[in-house]
Structure formats: structure tokens, C-alpha cells
């Protein structure tokens, strides 16, 4: 997929969104956000613009894609950069040859970042529904309503996550991190086969979430070997290039570093987090990131703690207030399970906020997952006052766990 075609579709989307806004301004009833039905009838009267679905979220709607009109491609490589991929770099990637074989059969730009839900990290892609669908497998690509709902401002979540996502009773999911989250209606539980994408939104939502625009490229290598094409891409620039066939088999590609770009409150505290899987469920963060973000300090009650430097002032303040209010005995230092430990959640290839040093676990024996826990609620209240979220409030509780929710500057 050439960059020029992507730009042409984007321009058409702007025209169509404008038409939708006019309809909304004239009092057209698009129904409540999160309604169970999504109309596929054209809503725009400008014949030069693509049709608009009756959007669940008109403020975040883009042009509704027409019926599938392109061949389907496999998803072989995902290229991720810290920032927007330049048009020149995309042209270079699309021109790669391996021997006499064309290396890139098709490529689709997208925005790629991560959000956290209950201490688990998920990958989110902001996509052009018309172009991206061709890389997601036949069942997904041909499911027209899914792409119309994404275009209408809803989120599509991988169907294998249906039982893990805390969607509220109205069908909305909080997307972001910490205190900065956005409530987006789940329009589809998707059968999409791109293993490194857990959720899909459109480009307007990508902008709202603060995702880096066009920082990723999904590639089909055609007859060329994905491994050979990856080697050629890595010669061009310092990029994370993931072989998706390896991910499909083992859950992660161990031969490349991974890039995490959080959206929401954690964005400032984490920045760009690069890591390499090193076996045994462990990951090795970029040493420069560790040097600039992780510190060890003596803290009240718990003693020596190694955490993210952005969290330390309010963590100290919380523990000091717990001590000053006579609640120090409610925290057992011998049952403190750590703060910064860069590894996957046990039995998975999913990171937690402990990987960034933004969470602590205390009084572990009596506060296991799925229980109400026995932590003193006065201790909980003080942590919340100082900007921490408590795992005991989650849909599947984790009462030992506190994580950074928002920055609070001690006076």
C-alpha cells in the first residue's frame, strides 16, 4: 500500500467527517453511544465523499469503508519506531529487494502504542479501516460491520480477550493508563489475526489518545523471506522489526527489541521503553532507560526500594503519612514483594507496570488475587490520597497491588 494512496484516503475521510458533523449539528439523531445496532446506510449526501455509518461516537468518526475491494495479504513483519516514520523511509522499505525478489508486497502505515488495564499491558493500533483490514485474515477482513464500527468511533478488541477485559455494563472500556483514560465503546470482539495488536481504533481516536502518528508499518513480504526482509530493514534505521510468524508460534519474537509507548498518565513516567526478552520470563530494558528512570532509595516502613524516580516522591509521602498516623504496623516489610522487576506476567508474554517500576506489592500472603484482602482500609485510603490506584478495586481483585495513577507533588 503506497503512502500516496493512504494520504488520498485520509483526505476523503476528512471530507466525510465534515459531512457527519454537519448532520450532527442539524440535530440528526445518531442514537446513544454504544447502541447495539450500527447502520450501514450512507449518511453523507456529497457523492464525492465515502459514505458515513450512523456513528456511535460522531466526535471520533471517520469515513466508513466501503465493501472489501482489495486482495488479502498476510501479516509478516511489524516495523515500529519511536516517532512518525518518514515518507522517505517508507519508500525505502517498500523498495527493498532480496536478491531478485521484491521484498515488500504490501505495506500499511498505522499508529502503534500501549495501554494498561488492571496492571496488564495491551497493544493498540490506530488504523485506516479500509487499508488495514486486508492484513487481518479473511474472517476479520470480510466482517464489514466491524470496520464500520471502528470508523464510527468504537474500539474492536481481540476476541480472545473477551473474558479478560473489564468492560462496563454499557459496553465501554477505559483506554489509557493511570488517571488519563478514555471511555470507548467496544463495537466488536475481533477475529483479527495480527497477533501483536490487541485492540483497534481509528486515526481520530489515535490522535485523541496521543499515539505517535504513523510510527508503525505492517508488511507483507510476498514471496520473499520475512527474515531476509527484516535484515534489510534493520540496515536502514534503528527500528524494532518483529517477525509475526514467530510471534504466532511462541508469543514473542526474541530476536528483536520491543518498543513500548504508553498512552495516558504513564506516558511521562515511562517515555519510550525498549526491552529485549532474555528467557525465563525475564526482559532486559535498555540500560539507558534504566539509568534515567530507576532509582534505589531508603523509604519509611519498607526500607530500601527500587522504583521509578517519577513515583518516589509521592510513594515516600504516602508511607510517611501511614507512619505518622500510627498505621505502620499494618504493613509488614517482610511481606513486601517488590516494585521494579522487568519480566513478563507469569505464564504470559504480557508486561505489567512493575516492569517500569510504577507499582508495589505489599502484605502478599493475605492479599492474593481474587480476594478482598486483609489490608487496613486506612492504609488504602492514604495510598489513594497520594495518587495510587489499588488493585482491590479491580474486576478481578489484586489487593496487594498499588500502582501509580497520577502524579501528586508533595507540598
mmCIF file of C-alpha atoms in Angstrom, residues 175-384:
data_model
loop_
_atom_site.group_PDB
_atom_site.id
_atom_site.type_symbol
_atom_site.label_atom_id
_atom_site.label_comp_id
_atom_site.label_asym_id
_atom_site.label_seq_id
_atom_site.Cartn_x
_atom_site.Cartn_y
_atom_site.Cartn_z
ATOM 1 C CA UNK A 175 -8.308 3.004 27.432
ATOM 2 C CA UNK A 176 -5.151 4.765 28.580
ATOM 3 C CA UNK A 177 -3.086 4.465 31.743
ATOM 4 C CA UNK A 178 -3.258 5.774 35.270
ATOM 5 C CA UNK A 179 -5.727 8.604 35.670
ATOM 6 C CA UNK A 180 -5.722 9.575 31.993
ATOM 7 C CA UNK A 181 -8.107 7.159 30.350
ATOM 8 C CA UNK A 182 -10.752 7.455 27.664
ATOM 9 C CA UNK A 183 -14.049 5.613 27.700
ATOM 10 C CA UNK A 184 -14.506 3.897 24.318
ATOM 11 C CA UNK A 185 -17.390 1.631 23.385
ATOM 12 C CA UNK A 186 -16.446 -1.901 22.325
ATOM 13 C CA UNK A 187 -18.019 -2.288 18.909
ATOM 14 C CA UNK A 188 -16.591 -5.708 18.055
ATOM 15 C CA UNK A 189 -14.812 -8.679 19.552
ATOM 16 C CA UNK A 190 -12.496 -9.154 16.639
ATOM 17 C CA UNK A 191 -11.198 -12.335 14.984
ATOM 18 C CA UNK A 192 -8.288 -10.313 13.542
ATOM 19 C CA UNK A 193 -5.136 -12.401 13.211
ATOM 20 C CA UNK A 194 -2.416 -9.759 13.750
ATOM 21 C CA UNK A 195 -1.010 -11.231 16.945
ATOM 22 C CA UNK A 196 0.736 -8.085 18.142
ATOM 23 C CA UNK A 197 -2.444 -5.969 18.044
ATOM 24 C CA UNK A 198 -4.920 -6.417 20.894
ATOM 25 C CA UNK A 199 -7.259 -3.557 20.027
ATOM 26 C CA UNK A 200 -8.032 -1.353 17.031
ATOM 27 C CA UNK A 201 -9.360 2.199 16.836
ATOM 28 C CA UNK A 202 -9.465 4.707 14.004
ATOM 29 C CA UNK A 203 -6.989 7.516 13.398
ATOM 30 C CA UNK A 204 -9.099 10.172 15.121
ATOM 31 C CA UNK A 205 -9.023 8.163 18.318
ATOM 32 C CA UNK A 206 -5.293 7.708 17.808
ATOM 33 C CA UNK A 207 -4.874 11.481 17.873
ATOM 34 C CA UNK A 208 -7.073 11.817 20.971
ATOM 35 C CA UNK A 209 -5.090 9.155 22.803
ATOM 36 C CA UNK A 210 -1.810 10.888 21.959
ATOM 37 C CA UNK A 211 -0.431 7.988 19.959
ATOM 38 C CA UNK A 212 2.557 8.860 17.739
ATOM 39 C CA UNK A 213 1.116 9.294 14.273
ATOM 40 C CA UNK A 214 2.164 6.715 11.700
ATOM 41 C CA UNK A 215 5.018 5.266 13.759
ATOM 42 C CA UNK A 216 4.486 1.704 12.518
ATOM 43 C CA UNK A 217 4.260 -0.247 9.283
ATOM 44 C CA UNK A 218 2.578 -3.620 8.777
ATOM 45 C CA UNK A 219 4.270 -5.529 5.957
ATOM 46 C CA UNK A 220 3.533 -8.485 3.725
ATOM 47 C CA UNK A 221 6.733 -9.804 2.149
ATOM 48 C CA UNK A 222 5.102 -11.792 -0.635
ATOM 49 C CA UNK A 223 7.484 -14.451 -1.960
ATOM 50 C CA UNK A 224 10.486 -13.084 -0.062
ATOM 51 C CA UNK A 225 11.602 -14.486 3.285
ATOM 52 C CA UNK A 226 10.431 -12.259 6.167
ATOM 53 C CA UNK A 227 13.755 -12.835 7.918
ATOM 54 C CA UNK A 228 15.708 -11.623 4.887
ATOM 55 C CA UNK A 229 13.495 -8.563 4.543
ATOM 56 C CA UNK A 230 13.888 -7.794 8.221
ATOM 57 C CA UNK A 231 17.650 -7.779 7.873
ATOM 58 C CA UNK A 232 17.389 -5.263 5.037
ATOM 59 C CA UNK A 233 15.039 -3.007 7.022
ATOM 60 C CA UNK A 234 17.336 -3.047 10.037
ATOM 61 C CA UNK A 235 20.135 -1.708 7.840
ATOM 62 C CA UNK A 236 18.129 1.414 7.072
ATOM 63 C CA UNK A 237 17.483 2.752 10.577
ATOM 64 C CA UNK A 238 17.289 1.773 14.251
ATOM 65 C CA UNK A 239 13.838 0.186 14.223
ATOM 66 C CA UNK A 240 12.012 -2.562 16.080
ATOM 67 C CA UNK A 241 11.167 -5.162 13.412
ATOM 68 C CA UNK A 242 9.057 -8.076 14.647
ATOM 69 C CA UNK A 243 8.568 -11.312 12.697
ATOM 70 C CA UNK A 244 4.890 -12.049 13.164
ATOM 71 C CA UNK A 245 5.109 -15.719 12.230
ATOM 72 C CA UNK A 246 7.422 -16.236 15.216
ATOM 73 C CA UNK A 247 5.029 -14.311 17.473
ATOM 74 C CA UNK A 248 2.155 -16.516 16.316
ATOM 75 C CA UNK A 249 4.093 -19.609 17.393
ATOM 76 C CA UNK A 250 5.714 -18.504 20.650
ATOM 77 C CA UNK A 251 4.015 -15.261 21.677
ATOM 78 C CA UNK A 252 7.080 -13.084 21.162
ATOM 79 C CA UNK A 253 9.986 -12.606 18.765
ATOM 80 C CA UNK A 254 13.186 -12.988 20.830
ATOM 81 C CA UNK A 255 15.439 -11.743 18.044
ATOM 82 C CA UNK A 256 14.434 -8.088 18.162
ATOM 83 C CA UNK A 257 13.937 -5.467 20.842
ATOM 84 C CA UNK A 258 10.376 -4.465 21.618
ATOM 85 C CA UNK A 259 9.186 -0.873 21.883
ATOM 86 C CA UNK A 260 6.542 0.253 24.378
ATOM 87 C CA UNK A 261 4.979 3.714 24.007
ATOM 88 C CA UNK A 262 2.290 4.083 26.699
ATOM 89 C CA UNK A 263 -0.708 6.363 26.307
ATOM 90 C CA UNK A 264 -2.253 8.111 29.316
ATOM 91 C CA UNK A 265 -0.726 9.147 32.640
ATOM 92 C CA UNK A 266 2.167 6.707 32.393
ATOM 93 C CA UNK A 267 3.451 8.313 29.207
ATOM 94 C CA UNK A 268 5.545 10.888 31.072
ATOM 95 C CA UNK A 269 6.833 8.465 33.683
ATOM 96 C CA UNK A 270 7.746 5.749 31.164
ATOM 97 C CA UNK A 271 8.617 7.590 27.956
ATOM 98 C CA UNK A 272 9.719 5.081 25.322
ATOM 99 C CA UNK A 273 10.525 1.733 26.938
ATOM 100 C CA UNK A 274 12.659 -0.633 24.896
ATOM 101 C CA UNK A 275 13.328 -4.152 26.055
ATOM 102 C CA UNK A 276 14.689 -7.481 24.840
ATOM 103 C CA UNK A 277 13.306 -10.857 26.009
ATOM 104 C CA UNK A 278 16.122 -12.841 27.617
ATOM 105 C CA UNK A 279 14.404 -16.103 28.566
ATOM 106 C CA UNK A 280 12.827 -17.435 31.705
ATOM 107 C CA UNK A 281 10.063 -14.845 31.503
ATOM 108 C CA UNK A 282 12.576 -12.047 32.003
ATOM 109 C CA UNK A 283 13.173 -8.952 29.905
ATOM 110 C CA UNK A 284 16.195 -6.687 29.699
ATOM 111 C CA UNK A 285 15.273 -2.993 29.398
ATOM 112 C CA UNK A 286 17.503 -0.579 27.523
ATOM 113 C CA UNK A 287 20.287 0.279 30.023
ATOM 114 C CA UNK A 288 19.944 3.978 29.188
ATOM 115 C CA UNK A 289 16.263 3.829 30.177
ATOM 116 C CA UNK A 290 17.114 2.115 33.455
ATOM 117 C CA UNK A 291 19.769 4.724 34.235
ATOM 118 C CA UNK A 292 17.361 7.592 33.599
ATOM 119 C CA UNK A 293 14.235 6.159 35.254
ATOM 120 C CA UNK A 294 15.082 3.666 38.025
ATOM 121 C CA UNK A 295 16.480 4.671 41.428
ATOM 122 C CA UNK A 296 17.030 2.994 44.808
ATOM 123 C CA UNK A 297 16.159 4.935 47.964
ATOM 124 C CA UNK A 298 15.562 4.323 51.666
ATOM 125 C CA UNK A 299 11.872 4.700 52.385
ATOM 126 C CA UNK A 300 9.757 4.788 55.554
ATOM 127 C CA UNK A 301 8.488 1.403 56.821
ATOM 128 C CA UNK A 302 9.722 -0.683 53.850
ATOM 129 C CA UNK A 303 13.391 0.341 53.807
ATOM 130 C CA UNK A 304 15.376 0.102 50.556
ATOM 131 C CA UNK A 305 13.120 0.296 47.494
ATOM 132 C CA UNK A 306 13.996 0.302 43.788
ATOM 133 C CA UNK A 307 11.327 2.053 41.741
ATOM 134 C CA UNK A 308 10.673 4.600 39.009
ATOM 135 C CA UNK A 309 12.026 8.000 40.051
ATOM 136 C CA UNK A 310 8.802 9.720 38.971
ATOM 137 C CA UNK A 311 6.853 7.772 41.601
ATOM 138 C CA UNK A 312 9.296 8.059 44.503
ATOM 139 C CA UNK A 313 8.265 11.451 45.973
ATOM 140 C CA UNK A 314 4.609 10.530 46.411
ATOM 141 C CA UNK A 315 5.435 6.974 47.486
ATOM 142 C CA UNK A 316 7.633 8.427 50.221
ATOM 143 C CA UNK A 317 4.866 10.847 51.205
ATOM 144 C CA UNK A 318 2.286 8.048 51.402
ATOM 145 C CA UNK A 319 4.479 5.794 53.533
ATOM 146 C CA UNK A 320 5.444 8.719 55.778
ATOM 147 C CA UNK A 321 1.776 9.599 56.381
ATOM 148 C CA UNK A 322 0.977 5.956 57.124
ATOM 149 C CA UNK A 323 3.804 6.014 59.663
ATOM 150 C CA UNK A 324 2.720 9.327 61.215
ATOM 151 C CA UNK A 325 -0.902 8.210 61.601
ATOM 152 C CA UNK A 326 0.104 5.133 63.579
ATOM 153 C CA UNK A 327 -0.630 2.611 60.808
ATOM 154 C CA UNK A 328 2.942 1.477 60.149
ATOM 155 C CA UNK A 329 2.306 -1.869 61.850
ATOM 156 C CA UNK A 330 -0.371 -2.603 59.217
ATOM 157 C CA UNK A 331 2.404 -3.036 56.625
ATOM 158 C CA UNK A 332 4.787 -5.958 57.083
ATOM 159 C CA UNK A 333 8.198 -5.224 55.492
ATOM 160 C CA UNK A 334 8.880 -8.969 55.281
ATOM 161 C CA UNK A 335 5.824 -9.355 53.047
ATOM 162 C CA UNK A 336 6.854 -6.662 50.563
ATOM 163 C CA UNK A 337 7.181 -8.297 47.112
ATOM 164 C CA UNK A 338 8.984 -5.559 45.239
ATOM 165 C CA UNK A 339 8.448 -2.646 42.912
ATOM 166 C CA UNK A 340 10.710 -2.784 39.858
ATOM 167 C CA UNK A 341 11.051 -6.190 38.283
ATOM 168 C CA UNK A 342 11.301 -6.300 34.484
ATOM 169 C CA UNK A 343 9.664 -9.546 33.485
ATOM 170 C CA UNK A 344 6.519 -10.863 31.891
ATOM 171 C CA UNK A 345 3.486 -11.708 33.982
ATOM 172 C CA UNK A 346 3.847 -15.394 34.882
ATOM 173 C CA UNK A 347 2.788 -17.708 32.081
ATOM 174 C CA UNK A 348 2.413 -14.941 29.517
ATOM 175 C CA UNK A 349 4.278 -12.530 27.260
ATOM 176 C CA UNK A 350 2.475 -9.552 28.794
ATOM 177 C CA UNK A 351 4.261 -6.846 30.760
ATOM 178 C CA UNK A 352 2.927 -5.329 33.966
ATOM 179 C CA UNK A 353 3.515 -1.893 35.480
ATOM 180 C CA UNK A 354 6.193 -3.469 37.681
ATOM 181 C CA UNK A 355 8.366 -3.536 34.554
ATOM 182 C CA UNK A 356 8.501 0.264 34.710
ATOM 183 C CA UNK A 357 8.872 0.436 38.494
ATOM 184 C CA UNK A 358 5.432 2.030 38.843
ATOM 185 C CA UNK A 359 3.775 -0.479 41.172
ATOM 186 C CA UNK A 360 4.358 -2.107 44.556
ATOM 187 C CA UNK A 361 3.035 -5.276 46.198
ATOM 188 C CA UNK A 362 2.689 -5.385 49.975
ATOM 189 C CA UNK A 363 1.360 -7.830 52.594
ATOM 190 C CA UNK A 364 1.259 -10.512 49.930
ATOM 191 C CA UNK A 365 0.161 -13.631 51.897
ATOM 192 C CA UNK A 366 -3.217 -12.232 52.951
ATOM 193 C CA UNK A 367 -3.941 -10.295 49.766
ATOM 194 C CA UNK A 368 -3.961 -12.739 46.897
ATOM 195 C CA UNK A 369 -5.679 -12.282 43.524
ATOM 196 C CA UNK A 370 -9.433 -12.695 43.557
ATOM 197 C CA UNK A 371 -9.841 -11.976 47.291
ATOM 198 C CA UNK A 372 -10.985 -8.910 49.222
ATOM 199 C CA UNK A 373 -7.701 -8.999 51.107
ATOM 200 C CA UNK A 374 -6.951 -8.014 54.691
ATOM 201 C CA UNK A 375 -5.154 -4.706 54.133
ATOM 202 C CA UNK A 376 -6.170 -1.978 56.543
ATOM 203 C CA UNK A 377 -8.510 0.333 54.642
ATOM 204 C CA UNK A 378 -6.900 3.349 56.254
ATOM 205 C CA UNK A 379 -3.645 2.371 54.548
ATOM 206 C CA UNK A 380 -5.532 2.008 51.278
ATOM 207 C CA UNK A 381 -7.092 5.460 51.666
ATOM 208 C CA UNK A 382 -3.711 7.107 52.232
ATOM 209 C CA UNK A 383 -2.203 5.469 49.160
ATOM 210 C CA UNK A 384 -5.167 6.673 47.095
#
